[in-house]
Coordinates of C-alpha atoms and ligand atoms in Angstrom, one line a residue:
M1 CA 142.9 112.8 101.0
P2 CA 141.1 110.4 98.6
N3 CA 138.1 112.6 98.0
S4 CA 139.9 115.8 97.2
Q5 CA 138.9 115.8 93.6
I6 CA 135.2 115.7 94.2
E7 CA 135.4 118.2 97.0
N8 CA 136.8 120.8 94.7
R9 CA 134.0 120.3 92.1
P10 CA 130.9 122.4 92.1
V11 CA 128.3 120.6 94.2
R12 CA 125.7 118.6 92.4
V13 CA 123.2 116.7 94.5
R14 CA 120.3 114.6 93.3
F15 CA 117.0 113.4 94.7
A16 CA 116.2 110.2 92.9
P17 CA 112.9 108.6 94.0
S18 CA 111.2 105.6 92.5
P19 CA 107.6 106.7 92.9
T20 CA 105.6 103.5 93.3
G21 CA 103.0 105.6 95.1
D22 CA 102.7 109.1 96.6
L23 CA 105.9 110.4 98.1
H24 CA 106.1 109.8 101.8
V25 CA 107.6 111.5 104.9
G26 CA 110.9 109.6 104.4
N27 CA 111.2 110.5 100.7
I28 CA 110.6 114.1 101.3
R29 CA 112.9 114.4 104.2
T30 CA 115.6 113.1 101.8
A31 CA 114.5 115.6 99.1
L32 CA 114.5 118.4 101.6
F33 CA 118.1 117.7 102.7
D34 CA 119.3 117.3 99.1
W35 CA 117.7 120.6 98.2
A36 CA 118.9 122.4 101.3
Y37 CA 122.5 121.2 100.7
A38 CA 122.4 122.3 97.1
R39 CA 121.1 125.7 98.0
H40 CA 123.5 126.1 101.0
T41 CA 126.5 125.4 98.8
G42 CA 125.2 127.3 95.7
G43 CA 125.3 124.0 93.9
T44 CA 122.9 122.2 91.6
F45 CA 119.8 120.3 92.7
I46 CA 119.0 117.5 90.3
F47 CA 115.6 115.7 90.3
R48 CA 115.8 112.3 88.7
I49 CA 113.0 109.8 88.4
E50 CA 114.1 106.2 88.8
D51 CA 111.4 104.5 86.8
T52 CA 113.0 101.4 85.3
D53 CA 110.2 99.4 86.9
R54 CA 107.4 100.8 84.8
E55 CA 104.9 98.3 86.2
R56 CA 105.1 99.9 89.7
V57 CA 106.2 103.4 88.8
T58 CA 103.4 104.9 86.8
D59 CA 103.0 108.2 85.0
E60 CA 100.4 109.2 87.6
Y61 CA 102.9 108.7 90.5
I62 CA 105.6 110.5 88.6
Q63 CA 103.3 113.5 88.1
A64 CA 102.3 113.4 91.7
A65 CA 106.0 113.4 92.8
I66 CA 106.6 116.4 90.6
D67 CA 103.6 118.2 92.0
T68 CA 104.5 117.4 95.6
L69 CA 108.0 118.8 95.2
K70 CA 106.6 122.0 93.6
W71 CA 104.0 122.4 96.3
L72 CA 106.7 122.2 98.9
G73 CA 108.8 124.7 97.2
L74 CA 111.7 122.3 96.5
T75 CA 112.5 123.6 93.1
W76 CA 115.1 121.8 91.0
D77 CA 117.7 123.0 88.6
E78 CA 117.8 119.9 86.4
G79 CA 115.1 117.3 86.0
P80 CA 111.6 116.7 84.6
E81 CA 110.0 119.8 83.0
V82 CA 113.1 121.9 83.3
G83 CA 115.5 119.7 81.5
G84 CA 119.3 120.2 81.8
A85 CA 122.6 119.4 80.2
H86 CA 122.7 115.8 81.5
G87 CA 119.2 114.5 80.7
P88 CA 117.0 112.8 80.1
Y89 CA 116.1 112.7 83.8
L90 CA 113.7 109.7 83.6
Q91 CA 115.6 106.5 83.7
S92 CA 113.1 104.8 81.4
Q93 CA 114.4 107.2 78.7
R94 CA 118.0 106.2 79.3
L95 CA 117.8 102.4 78.8
D96 CA 120.3 102.5 75.8
I97 CA 122.9 104.1 78.1
Y98 CA 122.6 101.3 80.7
A99 CA 122.7 98.7 77.9
E100 CA 126.0 100.2 76.5
W101 CA 127.7 100.2 79.9
A102 CA 126.5 96.6 80.6
A103 CA 127.9 95.5 77.3
K104 CA 131.2 97.2 78.1
F105 CA 131.4 95.6 81.6
L106 CA 130.9 92.2 79.9
S107 CA 133.6 92.7 77.3
D108 CA 136.0 94.1 80.0
G109 CA 135.4 91.1 82.2
F110 CA 133.8 93.0 85.1
A111 CA 130.5 91.2 84.5
Y112 CA 129.4 87.9 83.1
H113 CA 126.3 86.2 81.8
C114 CA 124.6 84.0 84.3
Y115 CA 122.2 81.3 83.1
C116 CA 121.0 80.1 86.5
S117 CA 117.2 79.6 86.6
A118 CA 115.0 80.9 89.4
E119 CA 114.6 77.4 90.7
E120 CA 118.4 76.8 90.8
L121 CA 119.0 80.0 92.6
E122 CA 116.3 79.1 95.1
A123 CA 117.9 75.7 95.7
V124 CA 121.3 77.5 96.4
R125 CA 119.6 79.8 98.9
E126 CA 117.9 76.8 100.6
A127 CA 121.2 75.0 100.9
Q128 CA 122.8 78.2 102.3
R129 CA 120.0 78.5 104.8
K130 CA 120.5 74.9 105.9
A131 CA 124.3 75.3 106.2
N132 CA 123.8 78.6 108.0
V133 CA 126.0 80.6 105.7
A134 CA 125.5 84.1 104.3
P135 CA 123.0 84.0 101.4
G136 CA 123.9 85.1 98.0
Y137 CA 124.9 84.0 94.5
N138 CA 127.5 81.2 94.6
G139 CA 129.4 82.2 91.5
H140 CA 128.2 79.2 89.5
C141 CA 128.4 80.9 86.1
R142 CA 131.5 83.0 86.8
S143 CA 133.7 81.0 84.4
L144 CA 131.6 78.8 82.1
T145 CA 133.2 77.0 79.2
E146 CA 132.1 77.6 75.7
E147 CA 130.4 74.2 75.7
Q148 CA 128.4 75.0 78.9
V149 CA 127.2 78.3 77.4
A150 CA 126.2 76.6 74.2
S151 CA 124.2 74.0 76.0
F152 CA 122.5 76.6 78.2
L153 CA 121.6 78.5 75.0
A154 CA 120.4 75.3 73.3
E155 CA 118.1 74.8 76.3
G156 CA 116.6 78.2 75.5
R157 CA 117.9 79.8 78.7
K158 CA 118.2 83.6 78.6
P159 CA 121.0 85.0 80.7
V160 CA 121.1 87.9 83.2
V161 CA 124.2 90.1 83.4
R162 CA 125.9 89.7 86.7
M163 CA 128.6 91.8 88.3
R164 CA 131.7 90.0 89.5
M165 CA 132.6 91.1 93.1
P166 CA 136.3 90.7 93.7
E167 CA 137.5 89.2 97.0
G168 CA 138.2 91.6 99.8
S169 CA 136.2 94.5 101.0
T170 CA 135.0 98.0 100.1
T171 CA 135.7 100.9 102.5
F172 CA 134.3 104.4 102.0
T173 CA 133.9 107.5 104.2
D174 CA 130.3 108.4 104.8
L175 CA 130.0 112.0 105.6
I176 CA 127.6 111.2 108.5
R177 CA 128.8 107.8 109.7
G178 CA 132.5 108.1 109.1
E179 CA 134.4 105.1 107.7
V180 CA 132.2 102.2 106.6
T181 CA 133.6 98.8 105.4
F182 CA 131.7 96.0 103.7
D183 CA 133.3 92.6 103.5
H184 CA 132.6 91.1 100.1
N185 CA 131.8 87.8 101.7
F186 CA 128.5 89.6 102.3
V187 CA 128.3 91.3 98.9
P188 CA 127.8 88.5 96.4
D189 CA 127.9 88.9 92.7
F190 CA 124.8 90.9 91.8
V191 CA 122.5 91.3 88.8
L192 CA 122.9 94.4 86.6
V193 CA 120.5 93.5 83.8
R194 CA 117.6 91.1 83.8
A195 CA 117.1 88.4 81.3
D196 CA 114.6 90.6 79.4
G197 CA 117.3 93.3 79.1
S198 CA 115.9 95.7 81.7
P199 CA 118.5 97.3 84.0
L200 CA 118.4 97.0 87.8
Y201 CA 118.6 99.8 90.2
T202 CA 122.3 99.3 91.1
L203 CA 123.4 99.7 87.5
A204 CA 121.1 102.6 86.6
V205 CA 121.8 104.6 89.8
A206 CA 125.5 104.3 89.6
V207 CA 125.7 105.0 85.9
D208 CA 123.5 108.1 86.3
D209 CA 125.3 109.5 89.2
V210 CA 128.5 109.3 87.2
M211 CA 127.0 110.6 83.9
M212 CA 125.2 113.4 85.7
K213 CA 128.4 114.4 87.5
V214 CA 126.8 114.0 90.9
T215 CA 129.2 115.0 93.7
H216 CA 127.1 114.2 96.8
V217 CA 124.7 111.4 97.4
L218 CA 122.5 112.3 100.4
R219 CA 119.9 109.5 100.8
G220 CA 118.2 107.3 103.4
E221 CA 120.2 104.8 105.5
D222 CA 118.2 101.9 104.0
L223 CA 120.5 102.3 100.9
L224 CA 123.8 102.1 102.8
S225 CA 124.2 98.5 101.9
S226 CA 123.9 99.1 98.2
T227 CA 126.9 101.5 98.3
P228 CA 129.6 98.8 97.8
R229 CA 127.8 97.6 94.7
Q230 CA 127.6 101.0 93.3
I231 CA 131.2 101.6 94.0
R232 CA 132.0 98.4 92.1
V233 CA 130.1 99.9 89.1
Y234 CA 132.1 103.1 89.4
Q235 CA 135.3 101.1 89.2
A236 CA 134.0 99.2 86.2
M237 CA 133.3 102.6 84.6
G238 CA 136.9 103.5 85.1
L239 CA 136.6 105.9 88.0
S240 CA 139.3 106.2 90.5
E241 CA 138.6 106.5 94.2
N242 CA 138.9 110.3 94.3
E243 CA 136.2 110.6 91.6
Y244 CA 133.4 108.7 93.4
P245 CA 130.5 110.8 94.6
L246 CA 130.6 111.4 98.4
F247 CA 128.0 109.5 100.4
A248 CA 125.9 110.8 103.3
H249 CA 123.3 108.3 104.6
L250 CA 120.6 110.1 106.5
P251 CA 119.3 108.4 109.6
F252 CA 116.2 106.3 109.6
V253 CA 112.9 108.0 110.6
M254 CA 111.1 105.9 113.2
G255 CA 107.5 106.2 114.4
Q256 CA 106.6 107.5 117.8
D257 CA 106.6 103.9 119.1
N258 CA 110.2 103.4 117.9
A259 CA 109.0 101.0 115.2
K260 CA 109.9 101.6 111.6
L261 CA 107.7 104.4 110.2
S262 CA 104.6 103.0 108.7
K263 CA 101.0 104.1 107.9
R264 CA 100.1 103.3 111.5
N265 CA 102.6 105.6 113.1
G266 CA 102.9 108.5 110.7
E267 CA 104.3 107.4 107.4
V268 CA 101.6 108.6 105.1
S269 CA 101.9 110.4 101.9
I270 CA 102.6 114.1 101.7
A271 CA 99.4 114.4 99.7
W272 CA 97.6 113.1 102.8
Y273 CA 99.1 115.9 104.9
R274 CA 98.2 118.4 102.3
E275 CA 94.6 117.3 102.2
R276 CA 94.5 117.6 106.0
G277 CA 95.5 121.2 105.9
F278 CA 99.2 121.1 106.7
L279 CA 101.1 124.0 105.2
P280 CA 104.2 123.2 103.0
E281 CA 106.4 125.5 105.1
A282 CA 105.3 123.6 108.3
I283 CA 106.0 120.2 106.7
C284 CA 109.4 121.4 105.5
N285 CA 110.2 122.9 108.9
Y286 CA 109.2 119.8 110.7
L287 CA 111.0 117.4 108.4
A288 CA 114.1 119.5 108.6
L289 CA 114.3 118.6 112.3
L290 CA 114.2 114.8 111.6
G291 CA 117.9 114.1 111.8
W292 CA 119.2 117.7 111.6
S293 CA 119.1 120.6 113.9
P294 CA 119.8 124.3 113.4
G295 CA 121.4 124.4 116.9
E296 CA 120.4 126.2 120.1
D297 CA 117.4 124.0 120.6
R298 CA 115.6 125.9 117.9
E299 CA 112.5 124.3 116.3
D300 CA 111.3 127.1 114.2
V301 CA 113.1 127.3 110.8
T302 CA 112.1 129.0 107.6
M303 CA 113.1 127.7 104.2
K304 CA 115.5 130.6 103.9
E305 CA 117.2 129.8 107.2
L306 CA 117.4 126.2 106.3
T307 CA 119.3 127.0 103.2
E308 CA 121.6 129.3 105.2
L309 CA 122.2 126.9 108.1
F310 CA 122.1 123.4 106.5
T311 CA 125.4 121.5 106.7
V312 CA 125.9 117.7 106.6
E313 CA 128.0 118.0 109.8
R314 CA 124.8 118.9 111.7
V315 CA 123.0 115.7 110.5
H316 CA 122.9 113.1 113.2
S317 CA 123.6 109.4 112.7
S318 CA 121.0 108.2 115.2
P319 CA 117.5 107.6 114.1
A320 CA 115.0 110.4 114.2
R321 CA 111.5 110.0 115.6
F322 CA 108.4 111.2 113.9
D323 CA 106.1 113.1 116.2
M324 CA 102.7 114.0 114.8
K325 CA 102.0 116.3 117.8
K326 CA 105.1 118.4 117.1
L327 CA 104.2 118.6 113.4
E328 CA 100.7 119.9 114.4
A329 CA 102.2 122.4 116.8
I330 CA 104.6 123.7 114.1
N331 CA 101.7 123.8 111.6
G332 CA 99.6 125.9 114.1
D333 CA 102.6 128.3 114.5
K334 CA 102.9 128.7 110.7
I335 CA 99.1 129.3 110.4
R336 CA 99.3 132.0 113.0
A337 CA 102.1 133.6 111.1
L338 CA 100.1 133.9 107.9
T339 CA 98.9 137.4 106.8
P340 CA 95.1 137.7 106.8
D341 CA 95.0 137.5 103.0
A342 CA 97.2 134.4 102.9
F343 CA 95.1 132.8 105.6
L344 CA 91.9 133.6 103.6
E345 CA 93.5 132.1 100.4
K346 CA 94.5 128.9 102.2
A347 CA 91.2 128.5 104.0
L348 CA 88.9 129.1 101.0
P349 CA 89.4 125.7 99.3
F350 CA 88.8 123.8 102.5
L351 CA 85.5 125.7 103.0
T352 CA 84.3 125.3 99.4
D353 CA 85.4 121.6 99.3
A354 CA 83.3 121.0 102.4
H355 CA 80.4 122.7 100.6
I356 CA 80.1 125.4 103.3
L357 CA 80.7 128.3 101.0
K358 CA 79.2 128.8 97.6
G359 CA 81.4 131.9 96.9
S360 CA 79.0 134.9 97.1
S361 CA 80.6 138.2 98.0
D362 CA 78.5 138.4 101.2
E363 CA 79.9 135.1 102.3
I364 CA 83.5 136.3 101.6
A365 CA 82.9 139.5 103.5
L366 CA 81.6 137.5 106.5
L367 CA 84.5 135.0 106.2
K368 CA 87.0 137.8 106.3
K369 CA 85.6 138.9 109.6
A370 CA 85.4 135.4 111.0
L371 CA 88.9 134.2 110.1
P372 CA 90.8 136.4 112.6
I373 CA 88.9 134.9 115.5
I374 CA 90.0 131.3 114.6
Q375 CA 93.5 131.9 113.2
E376 CA 94.9 131.5 116.7
R377 CA 93.0 128.4 117.4
V378 CA 93.5 125.9 114.5
A379 CA 96.4 123.5 114.1
T380 CA 95.4 122.5 110.6
L381 CA 93.3 124.2 107.8
A382 CA 91.1 121.1 107.8
E383 CA 89.7 122.2 111.2
I384 CA 88.2 125.4 109.7
P385 CA 85.0 124.1 108.1
A386 CA 83.7 122.6 111.3
M387 CA 84.5 125.7 113.2
L388 CA 82.8 128.1 110.9
K389 CA 80.0 126.1 109.6
F390 CA 77.5 127.7 112.0
L391 CA 77.9 131.0 110.2
F392 CA 77.0 129.8 106.8
V393 CA 74.5 127.0 107.1
E394 CA 71.1 127.4 105.6
K395 CA 69.4 124.8 107.8
F396 CA 70.7 125.1 111.4
E397 CA 70.9 121.9 113.4
V398 CA 72.5 121.1 116.8
E399 CA 74.9 118.2 116.8
P400 CA 73.3 115.2 118.5
D401 CA 76.0 114.7 121.1
S402 CA 76.0 118.5 121.9
L403 CA 72.2 118.4 122.1
A404 CA 72.3 115.8 124.8
K405 CA 74.3 118.1 127.0
V406 CA 71.6 120.8 127.1
S407 CA 68.4 118.8 127.3
D408 CA 67.9 119.2 131.0
A409 CA 65.6 121.7 132.8
E410 CA 68.5 123.8 134.1
S411 CA 69.8 124.5 130.6
K412 CA 66.4 125.3 129.3
N413 CA 66.0 127.8 132.1
L414 CA 69.3 129.5 131.6
L415 CA 68.8 129.8 127.9
K416 CA 65.4 131.5 128.6
V417 CA 67.1 134.0 130.9
A418 CA 69.9 134.5 128.3
H419 CA 67.4 135.1 125.6
E420 CA 65.4 137.7 127.6
R421 CA 68.5 139.6 128.4
L422 CA 70.0 139.5 124.9
E423 CA 66.8 140.7 123.4
K424 CA 67.0 143.9 125.3
L425 CA 70.5 144.8 124.1
S426 CA 70.6 148.1 122.3
E427 CA 73.9 147.3 120.6
W428 CA 75.0 144.0 119.2
N429 CA 78.7 143.5 119.7
H430 CA 80.8 141.0 121.5
A431 CA 81.5 143.3 124.5
A432 CA 77.8 144.0 125.0
I433 CA 76.9 140.3 124.6
E434 CA 79.5 139.2 127.0
G435 CA 78.3 141.9 129.6
A436 CA 74.7 140.8 129.3
L437 CA 75.4 137.1 129.6
R438 CA 77.8 137.5 132.5
S439 CA 75.4 139.6 134.5
A440 CA 72.4 137.4 133.8
L441 CA 74.0 133.9 134.1
I442 CA 77.0 134.2 136.3
E443 CA 76.1 137.0 138.7
E444 CA 72.3 136.6 138.9
L445 CA 71.8 132.8 138.4
G446 CA 75.2 132.0 140.1
L447 CA 76.2 129.5 137.4
K448 CA 79.7 128.5 136.6
P449 CA 80.9 130.1 133.4
R450 CA 81.8 126.8 131.8
I451 CA 78.2 125.5 132.2
A452 CA 76.5 128.7 131.4
F453 CA 78.4 129.6 128.3
S454 CA 78.6 126.1 127.0
A455 CA 74.8 125.9 126.8
V456 CA 74.6 129.2 124.9
R457 CA 77.5 128.1 122.7
I458 CA 75.6 124.9 121.8
A459 CA 72.4 126.9 121.1
V460 CA 74.0 129.3 118.7
T461 CA 76.8 127.3 117.0
G462 CA 75.2 123.9 117.2
S463 CA 78.4 122.4 118.8
H464 CA 80.2 122.5 122.1
I465 CA 83.4 123.3 120.2
S466 CA 83.4 126.6 118.5
P467 CA 85.3 129.8 118.1
P468 CA 85.1 132.3 120.9
L469 CA 81.5 132.6 121.9
F470 CA 80.8 136.3 122.1
E471 CA 82.6 137.1 118.8
S472 CA 80.8 134.2 117.2
M473 CA 77.5 135.7 118.3
E474 CA 78.4 139.1 117.1
L475 CA 79.3 137.7 113.6
L476 CA 76.2 135.6 113.4
G477 CA 74.0 138.6 114.2
R478 CA 71.3 139.4 116.6
E479 CA 68.4 137.8 114.7
S480 CA 70.0 134.4 114.1
S481 CA 71.5 134.2 117.5
L482 CA 68.2 134.9 119.2
S483 CA 66.2 132.6 117.0
R484 CA 68.7 129.8 117.5
I485 CA 68.5 130.2 121.3
K486 CA 64.7 130.3 121.1
G487 CA 64.7 127.3 118.8
L488 CA 66.6 125.2 121.4
I489 CA 64.4 126.3 124.3
Ligands
LIG501 N1 115.4 105.3 93.7 C1 115.9 104.9 95.0 C2 114.7 104.8 95.9 O1 113.7 105.4 95.7 C3 116.8 105.9 95.7 C4 118.1 106.0 94.9 C5 119.2 106.7 95.6 O2 118.9 107.7 96.3 O3 120.3 106.2 95.5 O4 114.7 104.0 96.9

């Protein structure tokens, strides 16, 4: 049992993004599984920022990543803002650590200085392409003589540090995929440190996983092929096989069209979903189903259940498919599950951002009455402003495409009849309004409900899409409802 030592250690998992933009669906699915695994096992969830490429990973993106994790409720035990015993948790603050290890690998013979120029490397690649052999470094600088080194230095060349891959292969047990083997013919010697002294991902990630005592690496399948390199770094650091972290490579997330997830088929930033009124609990619930399942065909999972039920054994190895419709359906369910107060709190910013509410107490009182009639009907919070606008506008206007639907003589006539009848109502509530309109338009004029009510809907709400008509009219009030109908006639 080569992994026994790690298995007996308290679980430590890390989410280690390199935020070169806002975090995406794929990143967050990884973060969620890392978090869920840590919580399920009572272990530690580490959040590490892999920002050695400071040109692409900016402070702004790092802050956005921190905010996104917080918003989703994926709280971490060690990492930015909270610190921890194994920090710092920003790789840009750990450069001296990587430099020390690289120096040790050089002196121990695991790594060597490589003086090849970019042009020389490109020439090697070109020759490999022509000869149809696997691309990769050809080992040119593996055993340079002192004279060769001296002449490269005299030319002013600055070396990179390159890891020596021994002949043979690397085999490890992936917790999701089972035994995986990489033939080193396809894992050429790789760069650890650039000529300017900056570390590369493979060095930093492996050093940190060891130094931070990470026991489980749950991450995307795209990183599977970097595992043999990382294992080589562990070996150079003196770890034996039963001390390596355990790997679990999560399945790819594909778009609806089976193509790799991209902007076109769903891979947009979590900030984008947030702006469009998706709830964090809906995003987490949905992403949890991308590659994992709670069993029994269930699709509704709370964060608490996720932490109770999440095991790596239940993660599939086949790709998951991102389905926007399903995410919307789950979001709608989570919206319906909100308490009235919570729904109000979530809806408010969308209404103020759309300049529909100014914030007076009258408006809030009206909003409190209006929200229950739409809570069942919205899939995202961003749909709310358009639905409730008619209640709050100062200058009422009918939308042009809706107006076109009621410009005929028949509509005009039915609105006249509706107006006459509604004017006579002694009480203004949705039941009375419904009774009056049904008897006038359906029974007496013999119209189809869809046609009759649609015209009234357009007249009072300005749109052919609105919350339930009779409730909307009750909320809008007698005076406004009647004057809007009259206005349209
Ligand atoms: N920083 C890497 C990335 O964002 C992930 C590192 C890892 O999980 O091993 O692609």
